[in-house]
């Protein structure tokens, strides 16, 4: 059976290095913080070019929450988030009492649309959370221009994109950037884990404090913070995997290129209602392909064929965030609060895309040639 993310094959390949690193931690008696975590933070900063402070924490979701606390988000503040992404960015804003405002996306790249961001800016807007969706960098040049003009901060959610780059590395665009080390991420550990990155010394100090019970020194708590730590075992695993990240990303990109070529050929003869179009990756972006995502005009029909061919798939994401029950109250209706209808306002791209999107296995340990043979036989 093909797995969606083949973590067992990855472990098999690095078994010797991983077991040695894991044993060292277990024998060390130091399980939280300590030299492994410090070494990982240093190595992550070096990977990003050396100008970035790295602070690890317990998950990507915690990292977003800590970033928002560092920016001093107050109840009632508004933060613009993409409408089509994992729930965490909007959820963290809401949990801190803020109001997420849902920006539409580009229907081809699936990234946040700067035009839509601009339209949402109001007197209570404090910042933008830009997500590097599926491993492609968000349009930071335009977003930064908007942020500068309106005095907003940018939090870069790079949970899916550690290792991506355009003219600069992902995780260096935002005032604060975050990533997730959830096991299936391009750089994943064996549990939950996350990190924050910033070039700003003051933010870095504050992040460390918030992640450690708001504490500057032992039993001295400057602010109410949280307990969000990466443990030493996860750090040791991540240090091994970081050494192999670039070679894995090369294979992920090769896998994606094989799919691209297959779907280009398929679309030459497919009927309009059967076309399957990959997410557009902007020229110059080196994507991590956390997901290889396509838009299938007939998603249900495609799913039946994938099932017949025993090819695993995931739907990232089946709903735009604005339509999630938990966010109904946050929706800002245009036209002065008048509830809009489909006739007045057609669905935004985020909603349209959520009806077509579907992701295929792409990790460095997936045999994409085998999957393409199965697709050829079934499509
Ligand atoms: C875009 C995005 N942001 C944040 C997160 C949250 O990361 P974690 O699962 O480590 O809390 C995820 C996880 O899937 C994600 O995809």
Short mmCIF file of C-alpha atoms and ligand atoms in Angstrom, two decimals:
data_model
loop_
_atom_site.label_atom_id
_atom_site.label_comp_id
_atom_site.label_asym_id
_atom_site.label_seq_id
_atom_site.Cartn_x
_atom_site.Cartn_y
_atom_site.Cartn_z
CA UNK A 1 0.00 0.00 0.00
CA UNK A 2 1.40 3.44 -0.88
CA UNK A 3 1.44 5.81 2.10
CA UNK A 4 0.59 9.49 1.78
CA UNK A 5 3.80 10.44 3.63
CA UNK A 6 6.31 7.61 3.91
CA UNK A 7 7.88 8.29 7.30
CA UNK A 8 8.90 4.66 7.87
CA UNK A 9 11.06 4.62 4.72
CA UNK A 10 12.65 7.88 5.83
CA UNK A 11 13.43 6.41 9.27
CA UNK A 12 14.88 3.30 7.66
CA UNK A 13 17.24 5.41 5.55
CA UNK A 14 18.55 7.47 8.49
CA UNK A 15 18.18 4.70 11.11
CA UNK A 16 21.84 4.58 12.14
CA UNK A 17 22.13 8.37 12.63
CA UNK A 18 18.73 8.64 14.32
CA UNK A 19 19.27 5.81 16.78
CA UNK A 20 22.68 7.17 17.76
CA UNK A 21 21.21 10.66 18.34
CA UNK A 22 18.20 9.31 20.22
CA UNK A 23 20.39 7.11 22.45
CA UNK A 24 22.64 10.03 23.31
CA UNK A 25 19.67 12.03 24.56
CA UNK A 26 18.14 9.15 26.51
CA UNK A 27 21.50 8.46 28.18
CA UNK A 28 22.19 12.13 28.89
CA UNK A 29 19.57 12.69 31.59
CA UNK A 30 18.73 16.04 29.93
CA UNK A 31 15.32 15.87 28.29
CA UNK A 32 13.97 19.42 28.10
CA UNK A 33 16.06 22.24 26.65
CA UNK A 34 19.81 21.77 27.02
CA UNK A 35 22.57 21.29 24.46
CA UNK A 36 20.51 19.49 21.78
CA UNK A 37 17.91 22.24 21.65
CA UNK A 38 20.56 24.98 21.68
CA UNK A 39 22.49 23.25 18.89
CA UNK A 40 19.33 22.84 16.80
CA UNK A 41 18.44 26.53 17.20
CA UNK A 42 21.94 27.50 16.09
CA UNK A 43 21.81 25.16 13.08
CA UNK A 44 18.37 26.41 12.02
CA UNK A 45 19.62 30.01 12.19
CA UNK A 46 22.67 29.08 10.12
CA UNK A 47 20.45 27.33 7.55
CA UNK A 48 18.54 30.60 7.17
CA UNK A 49 21.70 32.58 6.53
CA UNK A 50 22.82 33.51 10.04
CA UNK A 51 20.93 36.79 10.62
CA UNK A 52 17.95 35.19 12.28
CA UNK A 53 17.27 34.30 15.91
CA UNK A 54 15.62 30.90 16.25
CA UNK A 55 13.49 30.00 19.28
CA UNK A 56 12.02 26.51 19.31
CA UNK A 57 8.69 25.72 20.97
CA UNK A 58 6.09 23.00 21.34
CA UNK A 59 4.17 23.32 18.03
CA UNK A 60 3.48 25.53 15.05
CA UNK A 61 0.20 26.59 16.64
CA UNK A 62 2.01 27.66 19.81
CA UNK A 63 4.53 29.50 17.66
CA UNK A 64 1.74 31.52 16.04
CA UNK A 65 0.19 32.29 19.42
CA UNK A 66 3.54 33.39 20.85
CA UNK A 67 4.17 35.55 17.76
CA UNK A 68 0.81 37.30 18.21
CA UNK A 69 1.49 37.79 21.94
CA UNK A 70 4.89 39.27 21.07
CA UNK A 71 3.11 41.73 18.76
CA UNK A 72 0.80 42.56 21.70
CA UNK A 73 -2.44 41.68 20.01
CA UNK A 74 -5.31 43.04 22.09
CA UNK A 75 -8.92 41.88 22.21
CA UNK A 76 -10.80 43.51 19.34
CA UNK A 77 -7.71 43.95 17.15
CA UNK A 78 -8.08 42.72 13.59
CA UNK A 79 -5.58 40.52 11.80
CA UNK A 80 -5.81 39.64 8.12
CA UNK A 81 -5.34 35.94 7.38
CA UNK A 82 -5.76 33.93 4.18
CA UNK A 83 -9.20 32.40 3.80
CA UNK A 84 -7.78 29.19 2.37
CA UNK A 85 -5.32 27.49 4.71
CA UNK A 86 -5.09 25.32 7.81
CA UNK A 87 -7.15 26.76 10.68
CA UNK A 88 -4.24 27.64 13.03
CA UNK A 89 -3.52 31.27 11.95
CA UNK A 90 -7.15 32.35 12.30
CA UNK A 91 -7.70 30.22 15.39
CA UNK A 92 -4.79 31.81 17.30
CA UNK A 93 -6.04 35.31 16.52
CA UNK A 94 -9.52 34.39 17.78
CA UNK A 95 -8.19 32.67 20.92
CA UNK A 96 -6.39 35.87 21.92
CA UNK A 97 -9.61 37.84 21.50
CA UNK A 98 -8.72 39.29 18.09
CA UNK A 99 -10.82 39.22 14.94
CA UNK A 100 -9.46 37.29 11.97
CA UNK A 101 -10.35 38.92 8.65
CA UNK A 102 -10.36 36.50 5.77
CA UNK A 103 -8.51 37.59 2.62
CA UNK A 104 -9.22 35.90 -0.68
CA UNK A 105 -6.55 33.96 -2.57
CA UNK A 106 -5.18 33.84 -6.08
CA UNK A 107 -7.09 31.07 -7.86
CA UNK A 108 -3.94 29.68 -9.51
CA UNK A 109 -1.14 30.01 -6.95
CA UNK A 110 -3.64 29.58 -4.06
CA UNK A 111 -1.68 32.20 -2.11
CA UNK A 112 -3.16 35.17 -0.24
CA UNK A 113 -4.19 37.93 -2.68
CA UNK A 114 -2.62 41.32 -1.80
CA UNK A 115 -5.56 43.15 -3.44
CA UNK A 116 -7.96 41.45 -1.08
CA UNK A 117 -5.66 42.21 1.88
CA UNK A 118 -5.79 45.91 1.00
CA UNK A 119 -9.58 45.91 0.90
CA UNK A 120 -9.78 44.50 4.43
CA UNK A 121 -7.57 47.10 6.12
CA UNK A 122 -9.44 49.27 8.61
CA UNK A 123 -8.68 51.32 11.73
CA UNK A 124 -8.43 48.21 13.93
CA UNK A 125 -6.14 46.22 11.62
CA UNK A 126 -2.85 45.45 13.33
CA UNK A 127 -1.16 42.94 11.06
CA UNK A 128 -1.18 40.26 8.42
CA UNK A 129 -0.48 36.56 8.82
CA UNK A 130 0.83 35.38 5.44
CA UNK A 131 0.97 31.62 4.91
CA UNK A 132 3.50 29.98 2.57
CA UNK A 133 0.80 27.60 1.42
CA UNK A 134 1.83 24.07 0.46
CA UNK A 135 5.48 25.19 0.50
CA UNK A 136 5.39 28.15 -1.90
CA UNK A 137 6.35 31.61 -0.64
CA UNK A 138 3.46 34.08 -0.31
CA UNK A 139 3.72 37.34 -2.37
CA UNK A 140 5.87 39.12 0.23
CA UNK A 141 7.01 42.00 -1.96
CA UNK A 142 3.44 43.28 -2.36
CA UNK A 143 2.50 42.38 1.21
CA UNK A 144 5.48 44.26 2.63
CA UNK A 145 4.58 47.38 0.60
CA UNK A 146 1.04 47.24 1.99
CA UNK A 147 2.30 46.60 5.53
CA UNK A 148 4.73 49.50 5.39
CA UNK A 149 2.12 51.90 4.00
CA UNK A 150 -0.42 51.00 6.72
CA UNK A 151 2.06 50.40 9.58
CA UNK A 152 1.15 46.75 9.96
CA UNK A 153 3.34 43.87 11.04
CA UNK A 154 3.67 40.61 9.10
CA UNK A 155 3.79 37.21 10.72
CA UNK A 156 5.02 34.66 8.19
CA UNK A 157 3.43 31.24 8.68
CA UNK A 158 5.97 28.91 7.15
CA UNK A 159 4.64 25.76 8.83
CA UNK A 160 4.70 24.05 5.43
CA UNK A 161 7.70 25.78 3.94
CA UNK A 162 10.89 25.57 5.98
CA UNK A 163 13.55 25.33 3.24
CA UNK A 164 11.56 27.16 0.53
CA UNK A 165 13.01 30.27 -1.07
CA UNK A 166 12.55 32.95 -3.74
CA UNK A 167 15.00 35.85 -3.69
CA UNK A 168 15.41 35.04 0.02
CA UNK A 169 14.72 32.13 2.33
CA UNK A 170 11.25 31.39 3.66
CA UNK A 171 11.18 32.18 7.40
CA UNK A 172 13.06 35.45 6.79
CA UNK A 173 10.23 37.53 5.22
CA UNK A 174 8.05 38.21 8.24
CA UNK A 175 8.77 40.46 11.21
CA UNK A 176 8.37 37.13 12.94
CA UNK A 177 8.17 33.82 11.07
CA UNK A 178 7.11 30.44 12.38
CA UNK A 179 7.35 26.85 11.31
CA UNK A 180 5.91 23.51 12.41
CA UNK A 181 7.82 20.27 12.96
CA UNK A 182 4.69 18.12 12.87
CA UNK A 183 5.89 14.68 11.66
CA UNK A 184 4.53 14.94 8.10
CA UNK A 185 5.99 18.40 7.46
CA UNK A 186 9.00 18.69 5.12
CA UNK A 187 11.15 19.02 8.27
CA UNK A 188 9.29 16.99 10.86
CA UNK A 189 10.10 15.40 14.22
CA UNK A 190 8.53 12.46 16.05
CA UNK A 191 5.87 14.38 17.93
CA UNK A 192 4.79 18.01 18.04
CA UNK A 193 7.30 20.81 17.66
CA UNK A 194 7.66 24.30 16.24
CA UNK A 195 9.94 27.31 16.01
CA UNK A 196 9.89 31.09 15.68
CA UNK A 197 12.39 33.12 13.68
CA UNK A 198 13.12 36.82 13.81
CA UNK A 199 15.94 39.20 12.98
CA UNK A 200 14.71 41.57 15.70
CA UNK A 201 16.65 41.17 18.96
CA UNK A 202 13.84 42.63 21.12
CA UNK A 203 11.23 40.31 19.63
CA UNK A 204 13.59 37.36 20.12
CA UNK A 205 13.98 38.14 23.83
CA UNK A 206 10.26 38.58 24.27
CA UNK A 207 9.49 35.33 22.42
CA UNK A 208 11.86 33.40 24.70
CA UNK A 209 10.23 34.97 27.71
CA UNK A 210 6.65 34.22 26.60
CA UNK A 211 7.50 30.61 25.70
CA UNK A 212 8.98 30.15 29.18
CA UNK A 213 6.13 31.29 31.48
CA UNK A 214 6.88 34.96 30.78
CA UNK A 215 10.01 34.55 32.77
CA UNK A 216 13.21 36.58 32.37
CA UNK A 217 14.98 34.80 35.23
CA UNK A 218 14.15 31.88 37.49
CA UNK A 219 10.81 32.47 39.26
CA UNK A 220 10.64 36.04 38.01
CA UNK A 221 7.68 36.44 35.68
CA UNK A 222 7.49 39.71 33.75
CA UNK A 223 4.38 38.82 31.78
CA UNK A 224 1.84 36.02 31.76
CA UNK A 225 3.31 33.59 29.27
CA UNK A 226 3.00 29.93 28.48
CA UNK A 227 4.91 26.66 28.71
CA UNK A 228 5.96 25.87 25.18
CA UNK A 229 9.18 23.89 24.86
CA UNK A 230 10.72 21.56 22.33
CA UNK A 231 12.14 18.50 24.06
CA UNK A 232 15.67 17.27 23.55
CA UNK A 233 14.66 14.05 21.80
CA UNK A 234 12.77 15.98 19.13
CA UNK A 235 15.70 18.38 18.75
CA UNK A 236 18.09 15.46 18.23
CA UNK A 237 15.80 13.94 15.57
CA UNK A 238 15.44 17.30 13.84
CA UNK A 239 19.21 17.81 13.77
CA UNK A 240 19.60 14.54 11.86
CA UNK A 241 16.77 15.35 9.46
CA UNK A 242 18.01 18.92 8.89
CA UNK A 243 21.26 17.48 7.51
CA UNK A 244 19.20 15.69 4.83
CA UNK A 245 16.59 18.38 4.18
CA UNK A 246 18.10 19.87 1.03
CA UNK A 247 18.58 16.50 -0.66
CA UNK A 248 14.98 15.57 0.21
CA UNK A 249 13.69 18.87 -1.19
CA UNK A 250 15.46 18.13 -4.50
CA UNK A 251 13.59 14.81 -4.72
CA UNK A 252 10.29 16.44 -3.76
CA UNK A 253 10.77 18.94 -6.61
CA UNK A 254 11.63 16.14 -9.04
CA UNK A 255 8.49 14.28 -7.96
CA UNK A 256 6.41 17.41 -8.49
CA UNK A 257 7.95 17.92 -11.95
CA UNK A 258 6.95 14.35 -12.89
CA UNK A 259 3.35 15.04 -11.85
CA UNK A 260 3.40 18.40 -13.69
CA UNK A 261 4.50 16.69 -16.92
CA UNK A 262 1.88 13.96 -16.51
CA UNK A 263 -1.02 16.38 -15.90
CA UNK A 264 0.09 18.67 -18.75
CA UNK A 265 -0.12 15.68 -21.11
CA UNK A 266 -3.42 14.50 -19.60
CA UNK A 267 -5.01 17.97 -19.94
CA UNK A 268 -4.16 18.14 -23.66
CA UNK A 269 -6.96 15.69 -24.41
CA UNK A 270 -9.17 15.82 -21.28
CA UNK A 271 -12.66 17.31 -21.60
CA UNK A 272 -13.07 20.73 -19.94
CA UNK A 273 -15.03 19.21 -17.05
CA UNK A 274 -12.33 16.62 -16.37
CA UNK A 275 -9.22 18.83 -16.33
CA UNK A 276 -6.79 18.51 -13.41
CA UNK A 277 -4.60 21.58 -12.96
CA UNK A 278 -1.64 21.67 -10.54
CA UNK A 279 -1.17 24.62 -8.15
CA UNK A 280 0.80 27.24 -10.06
CA UNK A 281 4.26 27.80 -8.61
CA UNK A 282 5.58 31.30 -9.38
CA UNK A 283 8.76 31.42 -11.46
CA UNK A 284 11.78 31.67 -9.20
CA UNK A 285 10.14 30.02 -6.21
CA UNK A 286 11.75 26.89 -4.89
CA UNK A 287 8.79 25.22 -3.27
CA UNK A 288 9.06 22.59 -0.52
CA UNK A 289 5.99 20.77 -1.88
CA UNK A 290 4.67 20.07 1.59
CA UNK A 291 1.69 19.05 -0.53
CA UNK A 292 1.40 18.43 -4.26
CA UNK A 293 -1.99 19.97 -4.81
CA UNK A 294 -4.15 20.00 -7.92
CA UNK A 295 -7.52 21.51 -8.77
CA UNK A 296 -9.75 18.82 -10.23
CA UNK A 297 -12.81 20.06 -12.14
CA UNK A 298 -14.52 16.77 -11.34
CA UNK A 299 -13.03 16.04 -7.90
CA UNK A 300 -15.50 13.28 -7.02
CA UNK A 301 -14.76 11.45 -10.29
CA UNK A 302 -11.00 11.84 -9.71
CA UNK A 303 -11.35 10.48 -6.16
CA UNK A 304 -13.14 7.37 -7.45
CA UNK A 305 -10.27 6.77 -9.87
CA UNK A 306 -7.65 7.28 -7.14
CA UNK A 307 -9.51 4.81 -4.95
CA UNK A 308 -9.64 2.25 -7.76
CA UNK A 309 -5.89 2.70 -8.30
CA UNK A 310 -5.20 2.55 -4.53
CA UNK A 311 -3.48 5.95 -4.59
CA UNK A 312 -3.83 7.82 -1.28
CA UNK A 313 -4.97 11.45 -1.34
CA UNK A 314 -5.90 14.24 1.08
CA UNK A 315 -8.17 17.22 0.70
CA UNK A 316 -6.34 20.35 1.77
CA UNK A 317 -8.77 22.02 2.53
CA UNK A 318 -12.42 21.07 2.17
CA UNK A 319 -13.71 24.45 3.36
CA UNK A 320 -12.67 28.09 3.25
CA UNK A 321 -12.06 29.35 6.78
CA UNK A 322 -14.85 31.95 6.53
CA UNK A 323 -17.30 29.05 6.23
CA UNK A 324 -16.06 27.17 9.29
CA UNK A 325 -18.77 27.19 11.97
CA UNK A 326 -16.36 28.64 14.57
CA UNK A 327 -15.72 31.75 12.44
CA UNK A 328 -19.25 32.65 11.38
CA UNK A 329 -19.36 35.51 13.85
CA UNK A 330 -16.15 37.06 12.53
CA UNK A 331 -17.31 37.45 8.95
CA UNK A 332 -17.36 41.03 7.89
CA UNK A 333 -20.16 41.42 5.39
CA UNK A 334 -19.54 43.92 2.63
CA UNK A 335 -22.18 46.54 1.79
CA UNK A 336 -22.48 47.91 5.31
CA UNK A 337 -23.52 44.72 7.02
CA UNK A 338 -26.14 43.62 4.50
CA UNK A 339 -26.02 39.83 4.24
CA UNK A 340 -24.87 39.10 0.74
CA UNK A 341 -26.19 36.45 -1.58
CA UNK A 342 -24.49 34.40 -4.27
CA UNK A 343 -26.13 36.59 -6.95
CA UNK A 344 -24.82 39.84 -5.40
CA UNK A 345 -21.39 38.46 -4.63
CA UNK A 346 -20.15 35.31 -6.31
CA UNK A 347 -18.13 32.99 -4.11
CA UNK A 348 -14.55 34.13 -3.52
CA UNK A 349 -11.73 32.06 -5.01
CA UNK A 350 -11.10 30.48 -1.60
CA UNK A 351 -14.55 28.89 -1.62
CA UNK A 352 -14.36 27.86 -5.28
CA UNK A 353 -10.93 26.31 -4.80
CA UNK A 354 -12.05 24.35 -1.72
CA UNK A 355 -14.47 22.43 -3.97
CA UNK A 356 -11.73 21.32 -6.36
CA UNK A 357 -8.55 20.94 -4.39
CA UNK A 358 -6.92 17.56 -3.78
CA UNK A 359 -3.34 16.57 -2.82
CA UNK A 360 -1.25 13.59 -3.94
CA UNK A 361 1.75 11.89 -2.26
CA UNK A 362 4.97 13.74 -3.02
CA UNK A 363 7.50 13.14 -0.23
CA UNK A 364 11.08 12.13 -1.01
CA UNK A 365 10.28 8.48 -0.23
CA UNK A 366 7.26 8.20 -2.53
CA UNK A 367 7.62 6.32 -5.81
CA UNK A 368 5.87 8.90 -7.99
CA UNK A 369 6.76 6.99 -11.18
CA UNK A 370 4.68 4.09 -9.83
CA UNK A 371 1.79 6.42 -9.01
CA UNK A 372 1.90 7.93 -12.48
CA UNK A 373 1.75 4.46 -14.06
CA UNK A 374 -1.36 3.79 -11.97
CA UNK A 375 -2.85 7.14 -12.99
CA UNK A 376 -2.21 6.38 -16.65
CA UNK A 377 -4.05 3.09 -16.29
CA UNK A 378 -7.01 4.61 -14.45
CA UNK A 379 -7.59 8.17 -15.68
C1 LIG B 1 -0.24 26.65 7.61
C2 LIG B 1 -0.14 26.02 8.97
N1 LIG B 1 -0.01 26.81 10.05
C3 LIG B 1 0.09 26.30 11.28
C4 LIG B 1 0.07 24.94 11.50
C5 LIG B 1 0.12 24.44 12.91
O1 LIG B 1 1.24 23.64 13.17
P1 LIG B 1 1.19 22.55 14.35
O2 LIG B 1 0.40 21.38 13.84
O3 LIG B 1 2.63 22.20 14.56
O4 LIG B 1 0.58 23.17 15.51
C6 LIG B 1 -0.05 24.07 10.41
C7 LIG B 1 -0.09 22.62 10.61
O5 LIG B 1 -0.52 21.86 9.79
C8 LIG B 1 -0.17 24.61 9.10
O6 LIG B 1 -0.28 23.85 8.03
#
